[in-house]
Amino acid sequence: MTGSSQTGASSQELTVNGNGTFNIGANLTTVAAVGWFYSSTATAGTLDVLAGPGHAGPAHLIIGPPGGPTYSNADGSIAGNGPHNPFLNQSASFTLTAPNVTSETTITGVTFSFGTTEGANEIPGVPVAGVPEPGSIVLFATATGTLAGYFGWRRRKQIQAS
């Protein structure tokens, strides 16, 4: 990743108030405004909001959608917490430019870190296809149970007939 750099970033701010209500904030359109710092070595690149020159953390962590009209389950680490507000509203886009990286380049490892402590809660992995949504899992479990019941019933019927 030698010679790579972050050339763009965008997101939208969101502030979670002490009572769980929230306010949509500014649309951020520059690397400096988003506040995630990019660094690289010869073999790896790191995009981090908690460390590095100009980082915004612990503010500008990415927060998911509310569970209804408010963030009703938000505790004191989120709701009304000045150092963590504003958050980035559900997503952020980052543009990285790297020499010799093309559409044919394969990314072989990715690590995501969740939380407000640098390096804590790391989840290593490789990019994978989408995970089935819960509805598909329920449908699969129901179909498997139904087929198992049918074949069990059929086997008992065959044994009784013999």
mmCIF file of C-alpha atoms in Angstrom:
data_model
loop_
_atom_site.group_PDB
_atom_site.id
_atom_site.type_symbol
_atom_site.label_atom_id
_atom_site.label_comp_id
_atom_site.label_asym_id
_atom_site.label_seq_id
_atom_site.Cartn_x
_atom_site.Cartn_y
_atom_site.Cartn_z
ATOM 1 C CA MET A 1 0.000 0.000 0.000
ATOM 2 C CA THR A 2 3.037 2.249 -0.274
ATOM 3 C CA GLY A 3 1.994 5.506 -1.878
ATOM 4 C CA SER A 4 -1.705 5.057 -1.113
ATOM 5 C CA SER A 5 -3.756 7.910 0.295
ATOM 6 C CA GLN A 6 -7.254 8.908 1.309
ATOM 7 C CA THR A 7 -8.565 11.284 -1.322
ATOM 8 C CA GLY A 8 -12.197 11.625 -0.317
ATOM 9 C CA ALA A 9 -14.736 11.045 2.436
ATOM 10 C CA SER A 10 -18.383 11.844 3.041
ATOM 11 C CA SER A 11 -21.095 11.177 5.593
ATOM 12 C CA GLN A 12 -23.828 12.909 7.578
ATOM 13 C CA GLU A 13 -23.655 13.809 11.253
ATOM 14 C CA LEU A 14 -26.278 12.718 13.780
ATOM 15 C CA THR A 15 -26.463 13.770 17.438
ATOM 16 C CA VAL A 16 -28.243 11.532 19.972
ATOM 17 C CA ASN A 17 -29.759 13.580 22.781
ATOM 18 C CA GLY A 18 -29.941 12.499 26.430
ATOM 19 C CA ASN A 19 -33.566 11.394 26.038
ATOM 20 C CA GLY A 20 -32.874 9.241 22.949
ATOM 21 C CA THR A 21 -34.233 11.711 20.418
ATOM 22 C CA PHE A 22 -31.800 12.698 17.696
ATOM 23 C CA ASN A 23 -30.958 15.571 15.393
ATOM 24 C CA ILE A 24 -29.679 15.157 11.843
ATOM 25 C CA GLY A 25 -26.640 17.349 11.325
ATOM 26 C CA ALA A 26 -24.406 18.546 8.554
ATOM 27 C CA ASN A 27 -23.521 16.669 5.397
ATOM 28 C CA LEU A 28 -19.764 16.211 5.514
ATOM 29 C CA THR A 29 -17.947 16.150 2.187
ATOM 30 C CA THR A 30 -14.221 16.334 2.940
ATOM 31 C CA VAL A 31 -11.635 14.053 4.524
ATOM 32 C CA ALA A 32 -10.961 16.643 7.251
ATOM 33 C CA ALA A 33 -14.668 17.070 8.082
ATOM 34 C CA VAL A 34 -15.323 13.308 8.372
ATOM 35 C CA GLY A 35 -12.245 12.991 10.591
ATOM 36 C CA TRP A 36 -11.085 9.441 9.841
ATOM 37 C CA PHE A 37 -7.296 9.213 9.489
ATOM 38 C CA TYR A 38 -5.695 6.965 6.845
ATOM 39 C CA SER A 39 -2.182 5.558 7.174
ATOM 40 C CA SER A 40 -0.338 2.875 5.262
ATOM 41 C CA THR A 41 2.678 0.594 5.302
ATOM 42 C CA ALA A 42 4.151 -1.396 2.425
ATOM 43 C CA THR A 43 1.498 -4.108 2.832
ATOM 44 C CA ALA A 44 -1.479 -2.618 4.686
ATOM 45 C CA GLY A 45 -3.693 0.419 4.978
ATOM 46 C CA THR A 46 -5.512 1.554 8.123
ATOM 47 C CA LEU A 47 -8.552 3.822 8.286
ATOM 48 C CA ASP A 48 -9.094 4.975 11.871
ATOM 49 C CA VAL A 49 -11.235 7.537 13.679
ATOM 50 C CA LEU A 50 -9.593 6.964 17.088
ATOM 51 C CA ALA A 51 -5.917 7.617 16.324
ATOM 52 C CA GLY A 52 -3.749 9.630 13.987
ATOM 53 C CA PRO A 53 -3.353 13.312 13.114
ATOM 54 C CA GLY A 54 -6.716 15.014 12.670
ATOM 55 C CA HIS A 55 -8.817 12.086 13.922
ATOM 56 C CA ALA A 56 -12.267 13.031 15.226
ATOM 57 C CA GLY A 57 -12.755 10.194 17.735
ATOM 58 C CA PRO A 58 -14.422 9.306 19.885
ATOM 59 C CA ALA A 59 -16.892 11.469 17.930
ATOM 60 C CA HIS A 60 -17.743 10.439 14.355
ATOM 61 C CA LEU A 61 -18.124 6.739 15.130
ATOM 62 C CA ILE A 62 -20.711 5.212 12.792
ATOM 63 C CA ILE A 63 -24.060 4.557 14.501
ATOM 64 C CA GLY A 64 -26.855 2.357 13.165
ATOM 65 C CA PRO A 65 -30.484 3.372 12.750
ATOM 66 C CA PRO A 66 -32.719 3.999 15.764
ATOM 67 C CA GLY A 67 -35.035 1.199 16.873
ATOM 68 C CA GLY A 68 -38.065 3.364 16.108
ATOM 69 C CA PRO A 69 -38.598 7.106 16.377
ATOM 70 C CA THR A 70 -35.808 7.392 19.007
ATOM 71 C CA TYR A 71 -32.668 5.642 20.182
ATOM 72 C CA SER A 72 -34.709 4.287 23.107
ATOM 73 C CA ASN A 73 -32.077 1.703 24.130
ATOM 74 C CA ALA A 74 -29.175 4.169 24.071
ATOM 75 C CA ASP A 75 -27.391 4.384 27.395
ATOM 76 C CA GLY A 76 -25.132 7.118 28.737
ATOM 77 C CA SER A 77 -22.264 6.148 26.461
ATOM 78 C CA ILE A 78 -24.368 7.281 23.502
ATOM 79 C CA ALA A 79 -27.335 9.431 24.556
ATOM 80 C CA GLY A 80 -26.212 12.940 25.400
ATOM 81 C CA ASN A 81 -22.543 11.929 25.649
ATOM 82 C CA GLY A 82 -20.583 14.965 24.467
ATOM 83 C CA PRO A 83 -17.302 13.260 23.552
ATOM 84 C CA HIS A 84 -19.096 10.698 21.346
ATOM 85 C CA ASN A 85 -21.548 13.092 19.688
ATOM 86 C CA PRO A 86 -21.984 13.767 16.882
ATOM 87 C CA PHE A 87 -21.949 10.312 15.305
ATOM 88 C CA LEU A 88 -21.906 9.487 11.607
ATOM 89 C CA ASN A 89 -25.422 8.564 10.491
ATOM 90 C CA GLN A 90 -25.425 4.845 9.527
ATOM 91 C CA SER A 91 -22.699 4.964 6.878
ATOM 92 C CA ALA A 92 -19.685 6.780 5.546
ATOM 93 C CA SER A 93 -17.911 6.691 2.200
ATOM 94 C CA PHE A 94 -14.147 6.779 1.881
ATOM 95 C CA THR A 95 -12.115 7.100 -1.311
ATOM 96 C CA LEU A 96 -8.643 5.585 -1.201
ATOM 97 C CA THR A 97 -6.181 5.951 -4.031
ATOM 98 C CA ALA A 98 -3.439 3.341 -4.324
ATOM 99 C CA PRO A 99 -0.942 2.890 -7.137
ATOM 100 C CA ASN A 100 -1.020 -0.539 -8.787
ATOM 101 C CA VAL A 101 -4.448 -1.366 -7.326
ATOM 102 C CA THR A 102 -7.003 -2.111 -10.018
ATOM 103 C CA SER A 103 -10.442 -3.683 -10.268
ATOM 104 C CA GLU A 104 -8.594 -7.016 -10.577
ATOM 105 C CA THR A 105 -6.849 -6.624 -7.196
ATOM 106 C CA THR A 106 -8.031 -9.055 -4.517
ATOM 107 C CA ILE A 107 -8.348 -7.915 -0.908
ATOM 108 C CA THR A 108 -7.198 -10.838 1.210
ATOM 109 C CA GLY A 109 -7.886 -9.677 4.756
ATOM 110 C CA VAL A 110 -9.955 -7.094 6.572
ATOM 111 C CA THR A 111 -10.279 -6.337 10.278
ATOM 112 C CA PHE A 112 -13.140 -4.318 11.721
ATOM 113 C CA SER A 113 -12.927 -2.855 15.210
ATOM 114 C CA PHE A 114 -16.045 -1.921 17.127
ATOM 115 C CA GLY A 115 -16.086 0.389 20.136
ATOM 116 C CA THR A 116 -14.218 3.380 21.438
ATOM 117 C CA THR A 117 -10.928 1.758 22.458
ATOM 118 C CA GLU A 118 -8.214 1.557 19.827
ATOM 119 C CA GLY A 119 -7.683 -2.093 18.817
ATOM 120 C CA ALA A 120 -10.404 -3.501 21.085
ATOM 121 C CA ASN A 121 -13.179 -5.742 19.818
ATOM 122 C CA GLU A 122 -11.411 -6.526 16.571
ATOM 123 C CA ILE A 123 -13.174 -8.892 14.218
ATOM 124 C CA PRO A 124 -10.799 -10.341 11.611
ATOM 125 C CA GLY A 125 -12.092 -11.722 8.372
ATOM 126 C CA VAL A 126 -12.135 -11.588 4.649
ATOM 127 C CA PRO A 127 -14.784 -9.952 2.512
ATOM 128 C CA VAL A 128 -17.705 -12.344 2.077
ATOM 129 C CA ALA A 129 -21.029 -12.433 0.297
ATOM 130 C CA GLY A 130 -24.041 -11.014 2.127
ATOM 131 C CA VAL A 131 -25.437 -12.811 5.140
ATOM 132 C CA PRO A 132 -29.023 -14.025 4.753
ATOM 133 C CA GLU A 133 -31.586 -11.852 6.473
ATOM 134 C CA PRO A 134 -33.480 -13.374 9.437
ATOM 135 C CA GLY A 135 -36.536 -14.160 7.289
ATOM 136 C CA SER A 136 -34.487 -16.525 5.117
ATOM 137 C CA ILE A 137 -33.066 -18.254 8.178
ATOM 138 C CA VAL A 138 -36.567 -18.840 9.604
ATOM 139 C CA LEU A 139 -37.795 -20.142 6.241
ATOM 140 C CA PHE A 140 -34.810 -22.521 5.993
ATOM 141 C CA ALA A 141 -35.344 -23.812 9.552
ATOM 142 C CA THR A 142 -39.066 -24.343 8.924
ATOM 143 C CA ALA A 143 -38.434 -26.211 5.660
ATOM 144 C CA THR A 144 -35.760 -28.398 7.295
ATOM 145 C CA GLY A 145 -38.081 -29.266 10.199
ATOM 146 C CA THR A 146 -40.976 -30.058 7.846
ATOM 147 C CA LEU A 147 -38.823 -32.335 5.650
ATOM 148 C CA ALA A 148 -37.370 -34.124 8.691
ATOM 149 C CA GLY A 149 -40.902 -34.726 10.024
ATOM 150 C CA TYR A 150 -42.171 -35.997 6.671
ATOM 151 C CA PHE A 151 -39.279 -38.456 6.177
ATOM 152 C CA GLY A 152 -39.616 -39.670 9.781
ATOM 153 C CA TRP A 153 -43.367 -40.255 9.294
ATOM 154 C CA ARG A 154 -42.751 -42.027 5.961
ATOM 155 C CA ARG A 155 -40.097 -44.302 7.491
ATOM 156 C CA ARG A 156 -42.425 -45.276 10.368
ATOM 157 C CA LYS A 157 -45.202 -46.028 7.870
ATOM 158 C CA GLN A 158 -42.851 -48.270 5.810
ATOM 159 C CA ILE A 159 -41.766 -50.166 8.968
ATOM 160 C CA GLN A 160 -45.421 -50.709 9.995
ATOM 161 C CA ALA A 161 -46.276 -52.036 6.517
ATOM 162 C CA SER A 162 -43.517 -54.678 6.629
#
